[in-house]
mmCIF file of C-alpha atoms in Angstrom:
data_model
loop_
_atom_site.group_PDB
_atom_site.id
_atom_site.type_symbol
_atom_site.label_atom_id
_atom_site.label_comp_id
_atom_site.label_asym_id
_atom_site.label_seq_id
_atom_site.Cartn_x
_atom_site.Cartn_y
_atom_site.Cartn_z
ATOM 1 C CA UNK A 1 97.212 92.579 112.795
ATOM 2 C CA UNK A 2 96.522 93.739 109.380
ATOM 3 C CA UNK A 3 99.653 95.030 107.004
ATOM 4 C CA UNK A 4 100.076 96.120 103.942
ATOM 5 C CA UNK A 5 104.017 95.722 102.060
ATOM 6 C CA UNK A 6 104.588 98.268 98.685
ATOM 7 C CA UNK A 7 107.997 96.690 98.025
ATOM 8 C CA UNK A 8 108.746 99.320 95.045
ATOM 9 C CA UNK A 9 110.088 102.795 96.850
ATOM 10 C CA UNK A 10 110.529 104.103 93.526
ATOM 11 C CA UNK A 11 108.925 103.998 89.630
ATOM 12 C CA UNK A 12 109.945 105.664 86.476
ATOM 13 C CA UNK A 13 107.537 105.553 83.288
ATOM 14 C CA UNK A 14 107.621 107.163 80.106
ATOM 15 C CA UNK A 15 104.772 109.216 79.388
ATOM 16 C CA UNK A 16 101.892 107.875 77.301
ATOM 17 C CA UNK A 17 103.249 104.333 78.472
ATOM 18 C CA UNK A 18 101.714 102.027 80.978
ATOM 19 C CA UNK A 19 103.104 101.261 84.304
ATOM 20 C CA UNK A 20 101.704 98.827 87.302
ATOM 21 C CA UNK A 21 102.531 99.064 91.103
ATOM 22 C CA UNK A 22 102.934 96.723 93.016
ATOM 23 C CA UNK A 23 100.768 95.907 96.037
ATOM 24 C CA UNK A 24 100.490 93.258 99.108
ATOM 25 C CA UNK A 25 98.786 92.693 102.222
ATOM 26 C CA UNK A 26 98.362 90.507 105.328
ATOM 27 C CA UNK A 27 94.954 89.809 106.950
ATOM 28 C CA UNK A 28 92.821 86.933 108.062
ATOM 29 C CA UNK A 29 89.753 88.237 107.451
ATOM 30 C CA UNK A 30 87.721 87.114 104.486
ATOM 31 C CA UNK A 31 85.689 90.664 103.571
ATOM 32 C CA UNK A 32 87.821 94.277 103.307
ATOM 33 C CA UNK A 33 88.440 97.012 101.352
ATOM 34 C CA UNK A 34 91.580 98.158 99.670
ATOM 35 C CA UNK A 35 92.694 101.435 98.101
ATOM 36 C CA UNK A 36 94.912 103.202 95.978
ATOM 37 C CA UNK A 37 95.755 106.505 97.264
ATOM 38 C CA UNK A 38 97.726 109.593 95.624
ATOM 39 C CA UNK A 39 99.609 112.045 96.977
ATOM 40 C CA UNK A 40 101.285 114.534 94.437
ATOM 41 C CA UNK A 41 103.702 117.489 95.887
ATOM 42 C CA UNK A 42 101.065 119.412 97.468
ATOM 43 C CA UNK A 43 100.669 116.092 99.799
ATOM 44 C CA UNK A 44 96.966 116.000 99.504
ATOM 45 C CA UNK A 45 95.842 112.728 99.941
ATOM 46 C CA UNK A 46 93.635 111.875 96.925
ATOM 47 C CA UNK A 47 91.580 108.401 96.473
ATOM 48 C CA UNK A 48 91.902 106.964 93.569
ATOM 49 C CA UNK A 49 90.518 104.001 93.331
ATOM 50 C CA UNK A 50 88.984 101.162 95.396
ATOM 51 C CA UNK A 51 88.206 97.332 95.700
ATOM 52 C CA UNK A 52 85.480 95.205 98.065
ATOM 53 C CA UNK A 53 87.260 92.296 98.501
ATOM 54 C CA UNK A 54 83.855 90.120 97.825
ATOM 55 C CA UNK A 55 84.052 91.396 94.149
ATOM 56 C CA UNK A 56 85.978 88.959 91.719
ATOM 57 C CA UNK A 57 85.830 92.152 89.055
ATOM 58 C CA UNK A 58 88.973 94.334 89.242
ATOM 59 C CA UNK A 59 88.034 98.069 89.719
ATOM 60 C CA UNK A 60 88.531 100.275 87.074
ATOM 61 C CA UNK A 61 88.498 104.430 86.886
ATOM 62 C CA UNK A 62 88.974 105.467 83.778
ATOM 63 C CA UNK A 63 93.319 104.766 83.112
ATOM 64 C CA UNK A 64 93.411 103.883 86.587
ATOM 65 C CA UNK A 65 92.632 99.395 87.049
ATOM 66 C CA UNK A 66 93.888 97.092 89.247
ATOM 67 C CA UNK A 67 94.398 93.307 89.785
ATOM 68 C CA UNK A 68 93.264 91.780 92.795
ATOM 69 C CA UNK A 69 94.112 88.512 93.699
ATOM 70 C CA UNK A 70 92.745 87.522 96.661
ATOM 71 C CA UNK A 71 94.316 84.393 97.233
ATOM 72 C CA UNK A 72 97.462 85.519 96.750
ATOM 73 C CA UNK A 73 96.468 88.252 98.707
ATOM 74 C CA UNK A 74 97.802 91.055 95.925
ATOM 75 C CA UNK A 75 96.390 94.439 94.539
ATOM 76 C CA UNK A 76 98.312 95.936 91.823
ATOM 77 C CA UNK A 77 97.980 99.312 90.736
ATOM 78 C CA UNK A 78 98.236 99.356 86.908
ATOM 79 C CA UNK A 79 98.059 103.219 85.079
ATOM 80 C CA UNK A 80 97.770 103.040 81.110
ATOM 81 C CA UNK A 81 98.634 106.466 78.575
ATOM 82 C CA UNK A 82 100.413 107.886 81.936
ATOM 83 C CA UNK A 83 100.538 111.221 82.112
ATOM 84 C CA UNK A 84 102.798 114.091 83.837
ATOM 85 C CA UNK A 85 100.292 114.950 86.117
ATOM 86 C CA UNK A 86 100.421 111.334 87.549
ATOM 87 C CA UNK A 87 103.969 111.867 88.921
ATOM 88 C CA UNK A 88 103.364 111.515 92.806
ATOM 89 C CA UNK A 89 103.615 109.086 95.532
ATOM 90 C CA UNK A 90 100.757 106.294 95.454
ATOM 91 C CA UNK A 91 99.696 104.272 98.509
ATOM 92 C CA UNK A 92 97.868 101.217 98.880
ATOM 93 C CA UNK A 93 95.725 101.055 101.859
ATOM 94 C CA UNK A 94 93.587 97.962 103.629
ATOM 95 C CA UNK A 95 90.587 98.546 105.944
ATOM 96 C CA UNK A 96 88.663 95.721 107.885
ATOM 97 C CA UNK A 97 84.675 95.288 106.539
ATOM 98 C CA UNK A 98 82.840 96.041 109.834
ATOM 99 C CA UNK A 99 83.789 95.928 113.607
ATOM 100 C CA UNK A 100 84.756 98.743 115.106
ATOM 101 C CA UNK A 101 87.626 99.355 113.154
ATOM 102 C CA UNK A 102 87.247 102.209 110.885
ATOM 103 C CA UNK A 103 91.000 103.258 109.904
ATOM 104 C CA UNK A 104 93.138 102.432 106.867
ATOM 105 C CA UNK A 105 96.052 100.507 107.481
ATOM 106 C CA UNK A 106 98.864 102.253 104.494
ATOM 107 C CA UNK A 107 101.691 100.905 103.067
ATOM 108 C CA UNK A 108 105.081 102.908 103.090
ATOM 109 C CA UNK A 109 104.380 104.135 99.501
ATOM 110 C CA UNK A 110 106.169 103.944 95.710
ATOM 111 C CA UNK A 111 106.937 107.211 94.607
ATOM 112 C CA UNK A 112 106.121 107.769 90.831
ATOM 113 C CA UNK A 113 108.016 109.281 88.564
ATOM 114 C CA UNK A 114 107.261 110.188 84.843
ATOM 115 C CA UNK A 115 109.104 111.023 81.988
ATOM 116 C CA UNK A 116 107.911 113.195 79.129
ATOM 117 C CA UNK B 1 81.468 120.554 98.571
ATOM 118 C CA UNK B 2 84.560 121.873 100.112
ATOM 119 C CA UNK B 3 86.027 118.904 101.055
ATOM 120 C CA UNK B 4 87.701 118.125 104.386
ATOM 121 C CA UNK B 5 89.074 121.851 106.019
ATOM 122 C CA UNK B 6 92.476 121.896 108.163
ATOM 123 C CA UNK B 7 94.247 124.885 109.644
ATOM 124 C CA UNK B 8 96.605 126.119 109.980
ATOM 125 C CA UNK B 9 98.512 124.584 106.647
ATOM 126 C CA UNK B 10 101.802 125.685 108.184
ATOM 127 C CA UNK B 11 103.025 126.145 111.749
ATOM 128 C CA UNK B 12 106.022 126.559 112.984
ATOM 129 C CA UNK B 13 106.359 127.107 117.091
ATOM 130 C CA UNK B 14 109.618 126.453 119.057
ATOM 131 C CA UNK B 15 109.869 123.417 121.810
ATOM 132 C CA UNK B 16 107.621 123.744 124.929
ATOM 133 C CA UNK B 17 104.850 125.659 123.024
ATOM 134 C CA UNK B 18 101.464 124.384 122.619
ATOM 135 C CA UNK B 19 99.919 123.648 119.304
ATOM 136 C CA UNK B 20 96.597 123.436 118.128
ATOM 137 C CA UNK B 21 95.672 122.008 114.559
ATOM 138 C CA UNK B 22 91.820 122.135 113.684
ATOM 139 C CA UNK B 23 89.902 120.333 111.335
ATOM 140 C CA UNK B 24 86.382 120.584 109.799
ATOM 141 C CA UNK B 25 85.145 117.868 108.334
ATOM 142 C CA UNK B 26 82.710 117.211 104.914
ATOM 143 C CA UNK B 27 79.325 118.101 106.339
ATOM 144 C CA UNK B 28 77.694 114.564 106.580
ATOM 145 C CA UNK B 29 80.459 112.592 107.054
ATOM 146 C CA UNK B 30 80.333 110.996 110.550
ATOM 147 C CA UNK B 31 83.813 109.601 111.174
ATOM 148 C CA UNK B 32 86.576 111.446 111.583
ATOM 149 C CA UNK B 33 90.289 110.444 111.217
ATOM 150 C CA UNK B 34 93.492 112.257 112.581
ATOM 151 C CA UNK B 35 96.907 111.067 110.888
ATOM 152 C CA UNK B 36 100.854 111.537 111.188
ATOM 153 C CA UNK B 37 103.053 111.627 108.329
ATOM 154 C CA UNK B 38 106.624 111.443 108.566
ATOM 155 C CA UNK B 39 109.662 109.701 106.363
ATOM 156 C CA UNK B 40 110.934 107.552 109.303
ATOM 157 C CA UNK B 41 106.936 106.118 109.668
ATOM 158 C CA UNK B 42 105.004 107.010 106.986
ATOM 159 C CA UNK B 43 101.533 107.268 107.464
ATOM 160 C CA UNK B 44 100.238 106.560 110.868
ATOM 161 C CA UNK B 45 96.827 106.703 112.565
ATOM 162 C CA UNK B 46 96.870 108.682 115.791
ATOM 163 C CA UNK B 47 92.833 108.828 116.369
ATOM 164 C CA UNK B 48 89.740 108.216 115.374
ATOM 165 C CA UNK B 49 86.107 109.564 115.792
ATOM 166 C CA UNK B 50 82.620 108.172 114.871
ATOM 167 C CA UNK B 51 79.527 110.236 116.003
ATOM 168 C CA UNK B 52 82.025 112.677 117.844
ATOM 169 C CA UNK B 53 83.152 109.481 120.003
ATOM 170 C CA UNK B 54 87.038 108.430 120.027
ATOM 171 C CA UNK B 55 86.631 104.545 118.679
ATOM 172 C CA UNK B 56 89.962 104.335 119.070
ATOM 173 C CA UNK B 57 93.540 106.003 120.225
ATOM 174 C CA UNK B 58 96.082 103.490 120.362
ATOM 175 C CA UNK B 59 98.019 105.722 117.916
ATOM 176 C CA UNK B 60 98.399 108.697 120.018
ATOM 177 C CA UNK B 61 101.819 108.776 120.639
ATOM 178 C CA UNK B 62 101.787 110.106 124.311
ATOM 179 C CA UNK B 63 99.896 112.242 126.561
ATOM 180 C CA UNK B 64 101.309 115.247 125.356
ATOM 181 C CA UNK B 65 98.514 114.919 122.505
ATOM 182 C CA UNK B 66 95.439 115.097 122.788
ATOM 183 C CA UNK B 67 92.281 115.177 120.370
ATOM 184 C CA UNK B 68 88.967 116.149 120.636
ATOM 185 C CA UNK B 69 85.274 116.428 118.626
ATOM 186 C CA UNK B 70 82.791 118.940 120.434
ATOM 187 C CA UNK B 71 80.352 118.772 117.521
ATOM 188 C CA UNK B 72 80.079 117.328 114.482
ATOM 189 C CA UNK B 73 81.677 119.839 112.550
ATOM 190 C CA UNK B 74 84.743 120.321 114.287
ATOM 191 C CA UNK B 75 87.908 118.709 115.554
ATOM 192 C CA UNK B 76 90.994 119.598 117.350
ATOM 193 C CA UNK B 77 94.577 117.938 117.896
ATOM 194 C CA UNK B 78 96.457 119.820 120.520
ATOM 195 C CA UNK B 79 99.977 119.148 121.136
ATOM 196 C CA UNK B 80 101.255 120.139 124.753
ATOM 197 C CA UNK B 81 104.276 120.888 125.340
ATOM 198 C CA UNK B 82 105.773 120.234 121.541
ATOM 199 C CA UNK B 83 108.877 118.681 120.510
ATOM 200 C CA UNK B 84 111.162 118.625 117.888
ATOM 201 C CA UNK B 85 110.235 114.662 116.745
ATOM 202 C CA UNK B 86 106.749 115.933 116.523
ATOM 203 C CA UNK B 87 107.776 117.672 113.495
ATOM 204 C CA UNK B 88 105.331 116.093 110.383
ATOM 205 C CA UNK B 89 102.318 116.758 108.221
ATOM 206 C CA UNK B 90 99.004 116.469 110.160
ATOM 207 C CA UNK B 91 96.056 114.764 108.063
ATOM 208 C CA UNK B 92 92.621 114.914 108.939
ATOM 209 C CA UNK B 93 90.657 113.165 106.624
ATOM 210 C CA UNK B 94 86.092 111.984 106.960
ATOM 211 C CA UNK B 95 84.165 109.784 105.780
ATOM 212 C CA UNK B 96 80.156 108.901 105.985
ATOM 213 C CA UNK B 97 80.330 105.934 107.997
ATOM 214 C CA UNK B 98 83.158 103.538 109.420
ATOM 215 C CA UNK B 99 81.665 101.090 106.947
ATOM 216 C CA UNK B 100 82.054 103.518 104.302
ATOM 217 C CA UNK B 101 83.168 101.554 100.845
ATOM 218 C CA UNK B 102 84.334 105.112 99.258
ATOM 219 C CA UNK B 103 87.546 105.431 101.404
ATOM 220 C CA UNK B 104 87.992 108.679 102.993
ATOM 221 C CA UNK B 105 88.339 112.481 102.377
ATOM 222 C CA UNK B 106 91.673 113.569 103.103
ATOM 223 C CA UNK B 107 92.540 117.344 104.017
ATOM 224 C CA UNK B 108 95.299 119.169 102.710
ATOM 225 C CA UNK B 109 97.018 118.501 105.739
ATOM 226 C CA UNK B 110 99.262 120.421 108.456
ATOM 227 C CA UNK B 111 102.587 120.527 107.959
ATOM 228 C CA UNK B 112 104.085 121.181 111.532
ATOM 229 C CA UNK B 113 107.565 122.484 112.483
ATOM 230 C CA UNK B 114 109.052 122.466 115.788
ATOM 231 C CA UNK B 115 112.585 124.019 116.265
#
């Protein structure tokens, strides 16, 4: 079975600085997806970004990139100029390529927390 | 778009009643997911739907819930009787296809209280 480890419960940055969480995952298969996920205080659940695991080129949206390493089986979330509004819990999530299986697998979550 | 629809946001019932959380998902979207969050677990997936089908409920915790998709436009996760450790935020969240690459649309969720 898949899983997916966020071994950072908490993050502080200073505003207008860059900060990277830290993602890993478990699978044997060789195609996937993985996502970044945010969920600020009113706990909506808000995608923010996303990775096929055949691409070699990191994802990026806009201040939001990561680092995939497939080998080492890692996908760091890295946000640059952060900003208040980014203070919120993030989750990585891992979902099989094709099969039947449909559902995102999430870690437990790194709560961030930013500074003005 | 008015993205994925849950009600109610809040409920709060008292153990032994039955509860009903709805959702209504992004028109087009054809699979349908129903999650748990708590502290203790974090996320968890209780159920999911594709083309109003369950694929798959190994997540449902017990018998006491139950979920269903009578259309394509509409889903339910009853609850019967509650209990206290059922106390969490409901997510329902869509997506166009199980094979979607853009993740899924998560609702605002239902956050659940049982005294």
């Amino acid at each position: 079975a898949q899983t997916v480890t966020q071994s950072q419960p908490e993050m502080s940055v200073q505003e207008a600085e860059t900060v990277t969480l830290s993602c890993t995952y478990d699978t044997s298969e060789s195609d996937y997806y993985l996502f970044w996920y945010k969920q600020p205080p009113s706990r909506q659940m808000i995608l923010v970004i996303r990775q096929e695991a055949y691409k070699q080129q990191n994802a990026t949206e806009n201040r939001f990139s990561v680092n995939f390493q497939k080998a080492a089986k890692s996908f760091s979330l890295k946000i640059s100029d952060s900003q208040l509004g980014d203070a919120a819990m993030y989750f990585c999530a891992y979902r099989n390529y094709g099969g039947s299986q449909g559902n995102l697998i999430f870690g437990k979550g790194t709560k961030l927390s930013v500074k003005p | 778009d008015a993205g994925v629809i849950q009600s109610p946001r809040h409920e709060v019932t008292e153990m032994g009643q039955e509860v009903t959380l709805r959702c209504k998902p992004i028109s087009g979207h054809n699979s349908l997911f129903w999650y748990r969050q708590t502290m203790m677990r974090g996320l968890e997936l209780l159920i999911y739907f594709n083309n109003n089908v369950p694929i798959d409920d190994s997540g449902m915790p017990e018998d006491r819930f139950s979920a269903k998709m009578p259309n394509a436009s509409f889903s339910t996760l009853k609850i019967q009787p509650s209990e206290p450790r059922d106390s969490a935020v409901y997510f329902c969240a869509s997506s166009p296809s199980r094979r979607a690459t853009i993740g899924q649309f998560f609702g605002p969720g239902t956050r659940l209280t049982v005294l």
